[in-house]
PDB file of C-alpha atoms in Angstrom:
ATOM      1  CA  MET A   1      76.810 115.693  68.337  1.00  0.00           C
ATOM      2  CA  GLN A   2      78.407 112.290  67.873  1.00  0.00           C
ATOM      3  CA  ASN A   3      77.976 109.749  70.664  1.00  0.00           C
ATOM      4  CA  THR A   4      80.964 107.561  71.479  1.00  0.00           C
ATOM      5  CA  THR A   5      80.991 104.344  73.478  1.00  0.00           C
ATOM      6  CA  ALA A   6      83.229 104.315  76.514  1.00  0.00           C
ATOM      7  CA  SER A   7      85.622 101.578  75.361  1.00  0.00           C
ATOM      8  CA  SER A   8      86.760 103.458  72.228  1.00  0.00           C
ATOM      9  CA  ILE A   9      87.095 106.943  73.698  1.00  0.00           C
ATOM     10  CA  ILE A  10      90.296 108.947  74.098  1.00  0.00           C
ATOM     11  CA  PHE A  11      90.171 111.753  76.658  1.00  0.00           C
ATOM     12  CA  LEU A  12      92.327 114.882  76.560  1.00  0.00           C
ATOM     13  CA  LEU A  13      93.765 115.975  79.906  1.00  0.00           C
ATOM     14  CA  THR A  14      94.392 119.646  80.687  1.00  0.00           C
ATOM     15  CA  GLY A  15      97.455 121.260  82.249  1.00  0.00           C
ATOM     16  CA  VAL A  16      97.011 124.773  83.621  1.00  0.00           C
ATOM     17  CA  PRO A  17      94.380 126.542  81.426  1.00  0.00           C
ATOM     18  CA  GLY A  18      95.591 129.847  79.994  1.00  0.00           C
ATOM     19  CA  LEU A  19      99.189 129.211  81.040  1.00  0.00           C
ATOM     20  CA  GLU A  20     100.133 126.556  78.461  1.00  0.00           C
ATOM     21  CA  ALA A  21     103.156 128.588  77.303  1.00  0.00           C
ATOM     22  CA  PHE A  22     104.619 128.376  80.814  1.00  0.00           C
ATOM     23  CA  HIS A  23     104.105 124.645  81.385  1.00  0.00           C
ATOM     24  CA  THR A  24     107.858 123.952  81.401  1.00  0.00           C
ATOM     25  CA  TRP A  25     108.386 126.542  84.138  1.00  0.00           C
ATOM     26  CA  ILE A  26     105.305 125.402  86.054  1.00  0.00           C
ATOM     27  CA  SER A  27     106.710 121.859  86.013  1.00  0.00           C
ATOM     28  CA  ILE A  28     109.700 122.927  88.163  1.00  0.00           C
ATOM     29  CA  PRO A  29     107.781 123.395  91.448  1.00  0.00           C
ATOM     30  CA  PHE A  30     105.709 120.279  90.692  1.00  0.00           C
ATOM     31  CA  CYS A  31     108.920 118.250  90.154  1.00  0.00           C
ATOM     32  CA  PHE A  32     110.196 119.554  93.476  1.00  0.00           C
ATOM     33  CA  LEU A  33     106.938 118.565  95.213  1.00  0.00           C
ATOM     34  CA  TYR A  34     106.951 115.082  93.684  1.00  0.00           C
ATOM     35  CA  ALA A  35     110.620 114.561  94.577  1.00  0.00           C
ATOM     36  CA  THR A  36     109.927 115.695  98.159  1.00  0.00           C
ATOM     37  CA  ALA A  37     106.856 113.460  98.492  1.00  0.00           C
ATOM     38  CA  LEU A  38     108.518 110.353  97.061  1.00  0.00           C
ATOM     39  CA  SER A  39     111.837 110.736  98.897  1.00  0.00           C
ATOM     40  CA  GLY A  40     110.261 111.845 102.204  1.00  0.00           C
ATOM     41  CA  ASN A  41     107.726 109.020 102.416  1.00  0.00           C
ATOM     42  CA  SER A  42     110.239 106.430 101.216  1.00  0.00           C
ATOM     43  CA  LEU A  43     112.669 107.573 103.940  1.00  0.00           C
ATOM     44  CA  ILE A  44     109.968 107.391 106.635  1.00  0.00           C
ATOM     45  CA  LEU A  45     108.939 103.912 105.442  1.00  0.00           C
ATOM     46  CA  PHE A  46     112.544 102.661 105.279  1.00  0.00           C
ATOM     47  CA  THR A  47     113.312 104.103 108.723  1.00  0.00           C
ATOM     48  CA  ILE A  48     110.320 102.406 110.368  1.00  0.00           C
ATOM     49  CA  VAL A  49     111.087  99.046 108.710  1.00  0.00           C
ATOM     50  CA  THR A  50     114.802  99.045 109.604  1.00  0.00           C
ATOM     51  CA  GLN A  51     114.732 100.546 113.111  1.00  0.00           C
ATOM     52  CA  PRO A  52     113.530  98.055 115.782  1.00  0.00           C
ATOM     53  CA  SER A  53     112.832 100.913 118.217  1.00  0.00           C
ATOM     54  CA  LEU A  54     109.997 102.037 115.918  1.00  0.00           C
ATOM     55  CA  HIS A  55     108.247  98.656 115.771  1.00  0.00           C
ATOM     56  CA  GLU A  56     105.270  99.964 117.751  1.00  0.00           C
ATOM     57  CA  PRO A  57     101.601 100.492 116.779  1.00  0.00           C
ATOM     58  CA  MET A  58     101.892 104.267 116.329  1.00  0.00           C
ATOM     59  CA  TYR A  59     104.747 103.883 113.832  1.00  0.00           C
ATOM     60  CA  TYR A  60     103.136 100.949 112.020  1.00  0.00           C
ATOM     61  CA  PHE A  61     100.179 103.235 111.319  1.00  0.00           C
ATOM     62  CA  LEU A  62     102.585 105.974 110.205  1.00  0.00           C
ATOM     63  CA  SER A  63     104.140 103.491 107.744  1.00  0.00           C
ATOM     64  CA  MET A  64     100.631 102.852 106.366  1.00  0.00           C
ATOM     65  CA  LEU A  65     100.179 106.612 105.940  1.00  0.00           C
ATOM     66  CA  SER A  66     103.491 106.880 104.073  1.00  0.00           C
ATOM     67  CA  THR A  67     102.495 103.961 101.811  1.00  0.00           C
ATOM     68  CA  THR A  68      99.189 105.614 100.862  1.00  0.00           C
ATOM     69  CA  ASP A  69     100.990 108.926 100.249  1.00  0.00           C
ATOM     70  CA  LEU A  70     103.448 107.165  97.920  1.00  0.00           C
ATOM     71  CA  GLY A  71     100.548 105.550  96.058  1.00  0.00           C
ATOM     72  CA  LEU A  72      98.700 108.868  95.760  1.00  0.00           C
ATOM     73  CA  SER A  73     101.802 110.606  94.381  1.00  0.00           C
ATOM     74  CA  ILE A  74     102.614 107.873  91.853  1.00  0.00           C
ATOM     75  CA  SER A  75      98.977 107.763  90.655  1.00  0.00           C
ATOM     76  CA  THR A  76      99.226 111.266  89.145  1.00  0.00           C
ATOM     77  CA  LEU A  77     102.973 111.547  88.464  1.00  0.00           C
ATOM     78  CA  VAL A  78     103.016 110.245  84.875  1.00  0.00           C
ATOM     79  CA  THR A  79     100.055 112.196  83.480  1.00  0.00           C
ATOM     80  CA  MET A  80     100.847 115.458  85.244  1.00  0.00           C
ATOM     81  CA  LEU A  81     104.519 115.658  84.277  1.00  0.00           C
ATOM     82  CA  GLY A  82     103.720 114.195  80.833  1.00  0.00           C
ATOM     83  CA  ILE A  83     101.490 117.200  80.150  1.00  0.00           C
ATOM     84  CA  PHE A  84     103.988 119.758  81.455  1.00  0.00           C
ATOM     85  CA  TRP A  85     107.040 118.294  79.707  1.00  0.00           C
ATOM     86  CA  PHE A  86     105.756 116.689  76.495  1.00  0.00           C
ATOM     87  CA  ASN A  87     102.185 118.015  76.095  1.00  0.00           C
ATOM     88  CA  ALA A  88     101.104 114.345  76.263  1.00  0.00           C
ATOM     89  CA  ARG A  89      97.411 114.968  76.884  1.00  0.00           C
ATOM     90  CA  GLU A  90      95.788 111.816  75.502  1.00  0.00           C
ATOM     91  CA  ILE A  91      94.587 109.059  77.825  1.00  0.00           C
ATOM     92  CA  SER A  92      92.414 106.062  76.924  1.00  0.00           C
ATOM     93  CA  PHE A  93      89.150 105.417  78.742  1.00  0.00           C
ATOM     94  CA  ASN A  94      90.438 102.276  80.513  1.00  0.00           C
ATOM     95  CA  ALA A  95      93.657 104.003  81.577  1.00  0.00           C
ATOM     96  CA  CYS A  96      91.556 106.924  82.827  1.00  0.00           C
ATOM     97  CA  LEU A  97      89.355 104.561  84.846  1.00  0.00           C
ATOM     98  CA  SER A  98      92.418 102.859  86.358  1.00  0.00           C
ATOM     99  CA  GLN A  99      93.970 106.169  87.365  1.00  0.00           C
ATOM    100  CA  MET A 100      90.671 107.414  88.802  1.00  0.00           C
ATOM    101  CA  PHE A 101      90.232 104.210  90.824  1.00  0.00           C
ATOM    102  CA  PHE A 102      93.711 104.364  92.376  1.00  0.00           C
ATOM    103  CA  ILE A 103      93.459 108.089  93.169  1.00  0.00           C
ATOM    104  CA  LYS A 104      90.145 107.491  94.940  1.00  0.00           C
ATOM    105  CA  LEU A 105      91.415 104.296  96.590  1.00  0.00           C
ATOM    106  CA  PHE A 106      94.507 105.925  98.075  1.00  0.00           C
ATOM    107  CA  THR A 107      92.425 108.943  99.155  1.00  0.00           C
ATOM    108  CA  VAL A 108      89.952 106.688 100.986  1.00  0.00           C
ATOM    109  CA  MET A 109      92.803 104.618 102.425  1.00  0.00           C
ATOM    110  CA  GLU A 110      94.509 107.766 103.736  1.00  0.00           C
ATOM    111  CA  SER A 111      91.272 108.841 105.393  1.00  0.00           C
ATOM    112  CA  SER A 112      90.941 105.363 106.967  1.00  0.00           C
ATOM    113  CA  VAL A 113      94.548 105.403 108.198  1.00  0.00           C
ATOM    114  CA  LEU A 114      94.029 108.834 109.786  1.00  0.00           C
ATOM    115  CA  LEU A 115      90.987 107.400 111.582  1.00  0.00           C
ATOM    116  CA  THR A 116      92.971 104.409 112.900  1.00  0.00           C
ATOM    117  CA  MET A 117      95.717 106.788 114.038  1.00  0.00           C
ATOM    118  CA  ALA A 118      93.125 108.797 115.974  1.00  0.00           C
ATOM    119  CA  TYR A 119      91.953 105.561 117.608  1.00  0.00           C
ATOM    120  CA  ASP A 120      95.591 104.691 118.367  1.00  0.00           C
ATOM    121  CA  ARG A 121      96.090 108.033 120.155  1.00  0.00           C
ATOM    122  CA  TYR A 122      92.829 107.566 122.101  1.00  0.00           C
ATOM    123  CA  VAL A 123      93.861 104.109 123.333  1.00  0.00           C
ATOM    124  CA  ALA A 124      97.393 105.300 124.195  1.00  0.00           C
ATOM    125  CA  ILE A 125      96.059 108.223 126.282  1.00  0.00           C
ATOM    126  CA  SER A 126      92.960 106.674 127.868  1.00  0.00           C
ATOM    127  CA  ASN A 127      94.266 103.164 128.505  1.00  0.00           C
ATOM    128  CA  PRO A 128      98.101 103.187 128.392  1.00  0.00           C
ATOM    129  CA  LEU A 129      98.545  99.996 130.461  1.00  0.00           C
ATOM    130  CA  ARG A 130      96.544  97.909 127.945  1.00  0.00           C
ATOM    131  CA  TYR A 131      97.830  99.733 124.845  1.00  0.00           C
ATOM    132  CA  ALA A 132     100.168  96.922 123.723  1.00  0.00           C
ATOM    133  CA  THR A 133      97.574  94.198 124.335  1.00  0.00           C
ATOM    134  CA  ILE A 134      94.795  96.039 122.469  1.00  0.00           C
ATOM    135  CA  LEU A 135      96.880  96.973 119.415  1.00  0.00           C
ATOM    136  CA  THR A 136      98.829  93.774 118.799  1.00  0.00           C
ATOM    137  CA  ASP A 137     100.815  93.140 115.596  1.00  0.00           C
ATOM    138  CA  SER A 138      98.164  90.741 114.268  1.00  0.00           C
ATOM    139  CA  ARG A 139      95.373  93.225 114.959  1.00  0.00           C
ATOM    140  CA  ILE A 140      97.280  96.009 113.189  1.00  0.00           C
ATOM    141  CA  ALA A 141      97.775  93.710 110.169  1.00  0.00           C
ATOM    142  CA  GLN A 142      94.028  92.966 110.171  1.00  0.00           C
ATOM    143  CA  ILE A 143      93.287  96.691 110.270  1.00  0.00           C
ATOM    144  CA  GLY A 144      95.596  97.252 107.281  1.00  0.00           C
ATOM    145  CA  VAL A 145      93.876  94.532 105.238  1.00  0.00           C
ATOM    146  CA  ALA A 146      90.444  95.876 106.225  1.00  0.00           C
ATOM    147  CA  ILE A 147      91.422  99.374 105.033  1.00  0.00           C
ATOM    148  CA  VAL A 148      92.340  98.047 101.561  1.00  0.00           C
ATOM    149  CA  ILE A 149      89.209  95.853 101.301  1.00  0.00           C
ATOM    150  CA  ARG A 150      86.930  98.668 102.458  1.00  0.00           C
ATOM    151  CA  GLY A 151      88.267 101.093  99.844  1.00  0.00           C
ATOM    152  CA  THR A 152      88.127  98.513  97.045  1.00  0.00           C
ATOM    153  CA  VAL A 153      84.569  97.381  97.829  1.00  0.00           C
ATOM    154  CA  MET A 154      83.215 100.933  98.180  1.00  0.00           C
ATOM    155  CA  LEU A 155      84.889 102.358  95.059  1.00  0.00           C
ATOM    156  CA  THR A 156      84.643  99.519  92.518  1.00  0.00           C
ATOM    157  CA  PRO A 157      80.907 100.104  91.754  1.00  0.00           C
ATOM    158  CA  MET A 158      81.491 103.861  91.374  1.00  0.00           C
ATOM    159  CA  VAL A 159      84.207 103.364  88.767  1.00  0.00           C
ATOM    160  CA  ALA A 160      82.590 100.336  87.056  1.00  0.00           C
ATOM    161  CA  LEU A 161      79.325 102.250  86.466  1.00  0.00           C
ATOM    162  CA  LEU A 162      81.210 104.694  84.219  1.00  0.00           C
ATOM    163  CA  LYS A 163      81.529 101.904  81.626  1.00  0.00           C
ATOM    164  CA  ARG A 164      77.805 102.108  80.862  1.00  0.00           C
ATOM    165  CA  LEU A 165      78.049 105.765  79.791  1.00  0.00           C
ATOM    166  CA  THR A 166      78.324 107.178  76.293  1.00  0.00           C
ATOM    167  CA  PHE A 167      80.146 110.434  75.595  1.00  0.00           C
ATOM    168  CA  CYS A 168      79.470 113.420  73.360  1.00  0.00           C
ATOM    169  CA  SER A 169      81.873 115.136  70.963  1.00  0.00           C
ATOM    170  CA  SER A 170      83.814 116.975  73.681  1.00  0.00           C
ATOM    171  CA  HIS A 171      86.400 114.711  75.308  1.00  0.00           C
ATOM    172  CA  VAL A 172      88.417 117.413  77.073  1.00  0.00           C
ATOM    173  CA  LEU A 173      88.824 116.906  80.826  1.00  0.00           C
ATOM    174  CA  HIS A 174      89.578 119.914  83.034  1.00  0.00           C
ATOM    175  CA  HIS A 175      92.329 118.384  85.178  1.00  0.00           C
ATOM    176  CA  SER A 176      95.760 116.870  84.610  1.00  0.00           C
ATOM    177  CA  TYR A 177      94.424 113.540  85.916  1.00  0.00           C
ATOM    178  CA  CYS A 178      91.091 111.691  85.668  1.00  0.00           C
ATOM    179  CA  PHE A 179      88.609 113.141  88.157  1.00  0.00           C
ATOM    180  CA  HIS A 180      85.253 111.343  88.617  1.00  0.00           C
ATOM    181  CA  PRO A 181      82.884 114.375  88.355  1.00  0.00           C
ATOM    182  CA  ASP A 182      84.935 115.678  85.425  1.00  0.00           C
ATOM    183  CA  VAL A 183      84.368 112.480  83.400  1.00  0.00           C
ATOM    184  CA  MET A 184      80.640 112.372  84.185  1.00  0.00           C
ATOM    185  CA  LYS A 185      80.131 115.932  82.907  1.00  0.00           C
ATOM    186  CA  LEU A 186      81.146 114.815  79.392  1.00  0.00           C
ATOM    187  CA  SER A 187      78.551 112.041  79.241  1.00  0.00           C
ATOM    188  CA  CYS A 188      75.384 112.166  77.117  1.00  0.00           C
ATOM    189  CA  THR A 189      73.836 109.476  79.324  1.00  0.00           C
ATOM    190  CA  ASP A 190      71.775 110.061  82.468  1.00  0.00           C
ATOM    191  CA  THR A 191      74.351 110.109  85.273  1.00  0.00           C
ATOM    192  CA  ARG A 192      72.006 110.249  88.277  1.00  0.00           C
ATOM    193  CA  ILE A 193      72.886 106.684  89.335  1.00  0.00           C
ATOM    194  CA  ASN A 194      76.595 107.508  89.047  1.00  0.00           C
ATOM    195  CA  ASN A 195      76.132 110.655  91.146  1.00  0.00           C
ATOM    196  CA  VAL A 196      74.253 108.774  93.867  1.00  0.00           C
ATOM    197  CA  VAL A 197      76.753 105.891  93.989  1.00  0.00           C
ATOM    198  CA  GLY A 198      79.741 108.270  93.960  1.00  0.00           C
ATOM    199  CA  LEU A 199      78.299 110.493  96.693  1.00  0.00           C
ATOM    200  CA  THR A 200      77.344 107.460  98.806  1.00  0.00           C
ATOM    201  CA  ALA A 201      80.846 106.009  98.478  1.00  0.00           C
ATOM    202  CA  MET A 202      82.550 109.236  99.583  1.00  0.00           C
ATOM    203  CA  ILE A 203      80.109 109.968 102.439  1.00  0.00           C
ATOM    204  CA  SER A 204      80.364 106.411 103.793  1.00  0.00           C
ATOM    205  CA  THR A 205      84.177 106.541 103.732  1.00  0.00           C
ATOM    206  CA  VAL A 206      85.765 110.005 103.984  1.00  0.00           C
ATOM    207  CA  GLY A 207      82.603 111.578 105.462  1.00  0.00           C
ATOM    208  CA  VAL A 208      82.129 108.945 108.174  1.00  0.00           C
ATOM    209  CA  ASP A 209      85.872 108.920 108.930  1.00  0.00           C
ATOM    210  CA  SER A 210      85.915 112.689 109.502  1.00  0.00           C
ATOM    211  CA  VAL A 211      83.028 112.441 112.003  1.00  0.00           C
ATOM    212  CA  LEU A 212      84.695 109.547 113.855  1.00  0.00           C
ATOM    213  CA  ILE A 213      88.042 111.405 113.966  1.00  0.00           C
ATOM    214  CA  LEU A 214      86.251 114.407 115.482  1.00  0.00           C
ATOM    215  CA  LEU A 215      84.540 112.126 118.014  1.00  0.00           C
ATOM    216  CA  SER A 216      87.897 110.542 118.882  1.00  0.00           C
ATOM    217  CA  TYR A 217      89.349 113.950 119.685  1.00  0.00           C
ATOM    218  CA  VAL A 218      86.357 114.857 121.823  1.00  0.00           C
ATOM    219  CA  LEU A 219      87.063 111.716 123.863  1.00  0.00           C
ATOM    220  CA  ILE A 220      90.822 112.432 123.877  1.00  0.00           C
ATOM    221  CA  ILE A 221      90.276 116.004 125.157  1.00  0.00           C
ATOM    222  CA  LYS A 222      87.877 114.704 127.804  1.00  0.00           C
ATOM    223  CA  THR A 223      90.484 112.166 128.953  1.00  0.00           C
ATOM    224  CA  VAL A 224      93.341 114.697 128.913  1.00  0.00           C
ATOM    225  CA  LEU A 225      91.344 117.203 130.996  1.00  0.00           C
ATOM    226  CA  SER A 226      90.703 114.519 133.625  1.00  0.00           C
ATOM    227  CA  ILE A 227      94.464 114.161 134.216  1.00  0.00           C
ATOM    228  CA  ALA A 228      95.408 115.970 137.425  1.00  0.00           C
ATOM    229  CA  SER A 229      98.964 117.031 136.565  1.00  0.00           C
ATOM    230  CA  PRO A 230      99.280 119.976 134.099  1.00  0.00           C
ATOM    231  CA  GLU A 231     102.637 118.567 132.962  1.00  0.00           C
ATOM    232  CA  GLU A 232     101.082 115.173 132.199  1.00  0.00           C
ATOM    233  CA  ARG A 233      98.183 116.841 130.365  1.00  0.00           C
ATOM    234  CA  LYS A 234     100.629 118.753 128.176  1.00  0.00           C
ATOM    235  CA  LYS A 235     102.679 115.604 127.507  1.00  0.00           C
ATOM    236  CA  ALA A 236      99.580 113.565 126.596  1.00  0.00           C
ATOM    237  CA  PHE A 237      98.210 116.172 124.199  1.00  0.00           C
ATOM    238  CA  SER A 238     101.626 116.770 122.578  1.00  0.00           C
ATOM    239  CA  THR A 239     101.541 113.199 121.227  1.00  0.00           C
ATOM    240  CA  CYS A 240      98.529 114.209 119.080  1.00  0.00           C
ATOM    241  CA  ILE A 241     100.030 117.322 117.450  1.00  0.00           C
ATOM    242  CA  SER A 242     101.499 115.523 114.431  1.00  0.00           C
ATOM    243  CA  HIS A 243      98.257 113.653 113.798  1.00  0.00           C
ATOM    244  CA  ILE A 244      96.172 116.842 114.034  1.00  0.00           C
ATOM    245  CA  GLY A 245      98.468 118.417 111.427  1.00  0.00           C
ATOM    246  CA  ALA A 246      98.085 115.389 109.119  1.00  0.00           C
ATOM    247  CA  VAL A 247      94.285 115.514 109.451  1.00  0.00           C
ATOM    248  CA  ALA A 248      94.239 119.253 108.688  1.00  0.00           C
ATOM    249  CA  ILE A 249      96.383 119.026 105.543  1.00  0.00           C
ATOM    250  CA  PHE A 250      94.250 116.129 104.259  1.00  0.00           C
ATOM    251  CA  TYR A 251      90.768 117.558 104.872  1.00  0.00           C
ATOM    252  CA  ILE A 252      91.293 121.300 104.253  1.00  0.00           C
ATOM    253  CA  PRO A 253      92.381 120.950 100.552  1.00  0.00           C
ATOM    254  CA  LEU A 254      89.659 118.307 100.035  1.00  0.00           C
ATOM    255  CA  ILE A 255      86.940 120.612 101.409  1.00  0.00           C
ATOM    256  CA  SER A 256      88.374 123.589  99.478  1.00  0.00           C
ATOM    257  CA  LEU A 257      88.200 121.643  96.203  1.00  0.00           C
ATOM    258  CA  SER A 258      84.569 120.685  96.866  1.00  0.00           C
ATOM    259  CA  PHE A 259      83.620 124.304  97.628  1.00  0.00           C
ATOM    260  CA  VAL A 260      85.370 125.644  94.523  1.00  0.00           C
ATOM    261  CA  HIS A 261      83.595 123.105  92.293  1.00  0.00           C
ATOM    262  CA  ARG A 262      80.190 123.952  93.744  1.00  0.00           C
ATOM    263  CA  PHE A 263      80.373 127.683  94.452  1.00  0.00           C
ATOM    264  CA  GLY A 264      83.344 129.090  92.544  1.00  0.00           C
ATOM    265  CA  LYS A 265      81.699 129.267  89.123  1.00  0.00           C
ATOM    266  CA  ARG A 266      83.257 132.660  88.329  1.00  0.00           C
ATOM    267  CA  ALA A 267      86.799 131.703  89.368  1.00  0.00           C
ATOM    268  CA  PRO A 268      89.434 131.586  86.569  1.00  0.00           C
ATOM    269  CA  PRO A 269      89.978 128.047  85.165  1.00  0.00           C
ATOM    270  CA  TYR A 270      93.543 127.805  86.516  1.00  0.00           C
ATOM    271  CA  VAL A 271      92.203 128.191  90.079  1.00  0.00           C
ATOM    272  CA  TYR A 272      90.384 124.837  89.791  1.00  0.00           C
ATOM    273  CA  THR A 273      93.502 123.152  88.443  1.00  0.00           C
ATOM    274  CA  MET A 274      95.883 124.528  91.063  1.00  0.00           C
ATOM    275  CA  ILE A 275      93.584 123.599  93.980  1.00  0.00           C
ATOM    276  CA  ALA A 276      92.981 120.128  92.495  1.00  0.00           C
ATOM    277  CA  ASN A 277      96.716 119.508  92.150  1.00  0.00           C
ATOM    278  CA  THR A 278      97.379 120.894  95.630  1.00  0.00           C
ATOM    279  CA  TYR A 279      94.714 118.608  97.118  1.00  0.00           C
ATOM    280  CA  LEU A 280      96.627 115.557  95.848  1.00  0.00           C
ATOM    281  CA  LEU A 281     100.202 116.739  96.471  1.00  0.00           C
ATOM    282  CA  ILE A 282     100.207 118.672  99.754  1.00  0.00           C
ATOM    283  CA  PRO A 283      99.448 115.712 102.108  1.00  0.00           C
ATOM    284  CA  PRO A 284     102.210 113.460 100.646  1.00  0.00           C
ATOM    285  CA  VAL A 285     104.675 116.365 100.791  1.00  0.00           C
ATOM    286  CA  MET A 286     103.806 117.640 104.253  1.00  0.00           C
ATOM    287  CA  ASN A 287     103.174 114.419 106.242  1.00  0.00           C
ATOM    288  CA  PRO A 288     106.855 113.302 106.359  1.00  0.00           C
ATOM    289  CA  ILE A 289     107.913 116.843 107.284  1.00  0.00           C
ATOM    290  CA  ILE A 290     105.326 117.130 110.066  1.00  0.00           C
ATOM    291  CA  TYR A 291     106.182 113.754 111.603  1.00  0.00           C
ATOM    292  CA  SER A 292     109.941 114.296 111.282  1.00  0.00           C
ATOM    293  CA  VAL A 293     109.767 117.712 112.953  1.00  0.00           C
ATOM    294  CA  LYS A 294     107.133 117.018 115.614  1.00  0.00           C
ATOM    295  CA  THR A 295     107.897 113.394 116.553  1.00  0.00           C
ATOM    296  CA  LYS A 296     111.192 113.074 118.447  1.00  0.00           C
ATOM    297  CA  GLN A 297     111.583 109.314 117.919  1.00  0.00           C
ATOM    298  CA  ILE A 298     111.073 109.612 114.135  1.00  0.00           C
ATOM    299  CA  ARG A 299     113.485 112.547 113.927  1.00  0.00           C
ATOM    300  CA  LYS A 300     116.213 110.647 115.805  1.00  0.00           C
ATOM    301  CA  ALA A 301     115.685 107.482 113.757  1.00  0.00           C
ATOM    302  CA  VAL A 302     115.780 109.371 110.428  1.00  0.00           C
ATOM    303  CA  ILE A 303     119.029 111.116 111.433  1.00  0.00           C
ATOM    304  CA  LYS A 304     120.489 107.742 112.467  1.00  0.00           C
ATOM    305  CA  VAL A 305     119.569 106.189 109.086  1.00  0.00           C
ATOM    306  CA  LEU A 306     121.016 109.136 107.136  1.00  0.00           C
ATOM    307  CA  GLN A 307     124.242 109.065 109.149  1.00  0.00           C
ATOM    308  CA  SER A 308     124.641 105.310 108.627  1.00  0.00           C
ATOM    309  CA  LYS A 309     124.235 105.829 104.844  1.00  0.00           C
ATOM    310  CA  GLU A 310     126.981 108.460 104.871  1.00  0.00           C
ATOM    311  CA  ILE A 311     129.340 106.069 106.652  1.00  0.00           C
TER     312      ILE A 311
END
């Protein structure tokens, strides 16, 4: 067993274990997913920026969601397609740390944006007359800055603590990107501090956000049920459908990945990889589709932008 300091280490990323001969074919659906995620979120972002009718709090928050989805997609694009196309598995320790930080940062930011969107829906339904005065442009900008600062402050110690570790002879990671628990498993050093800091960071961000989103919907349902008119109740709740879909496609793959890592010890290796890749790609792919299909104003604005480009 040869110990290696963190700064000099080269990790080896893994594609789909056992299916290396089919990596070129496997890359086709992943290319399609990346193209969909990048083009869909870019279109949503461009539409919101260029259409004055969408300069409202709800759509500002949607633009934040599209930005985080773009960041999450780009964070894994190079390493994942590099493995499938060129078998480029090597990644330096510092590059691995950078990728890990941005994946975690955009994940935490997406969770925070989903929470602010839940708050936005609660204010819009429970206090519609004061909606514009509560969620002003300056306050939305402050929320955006706070989301970035929160993620950076919570995640920097988790990633920085990996620099104190030394690593044994095996440098093979089990994903096509740098995953925090994956890196810690290769260390010869005691990783209890890293585990505690990492768990604390995720509980205090994604964990707390999920509880607050649930609480927001309890309050939203309570408010909706107090509305006398069935038609108004239906209209109020319909404004939340897109957000509920976005929350589901973010948290379900995340929870599934956690369960597989803890309880799926007998699952084939490719199961871990496919779920891990799905967890990062499905939200960026599906969010633009959900909001374009379920939100009438977004759908009309997107069609208007596409038609103007054709002209």
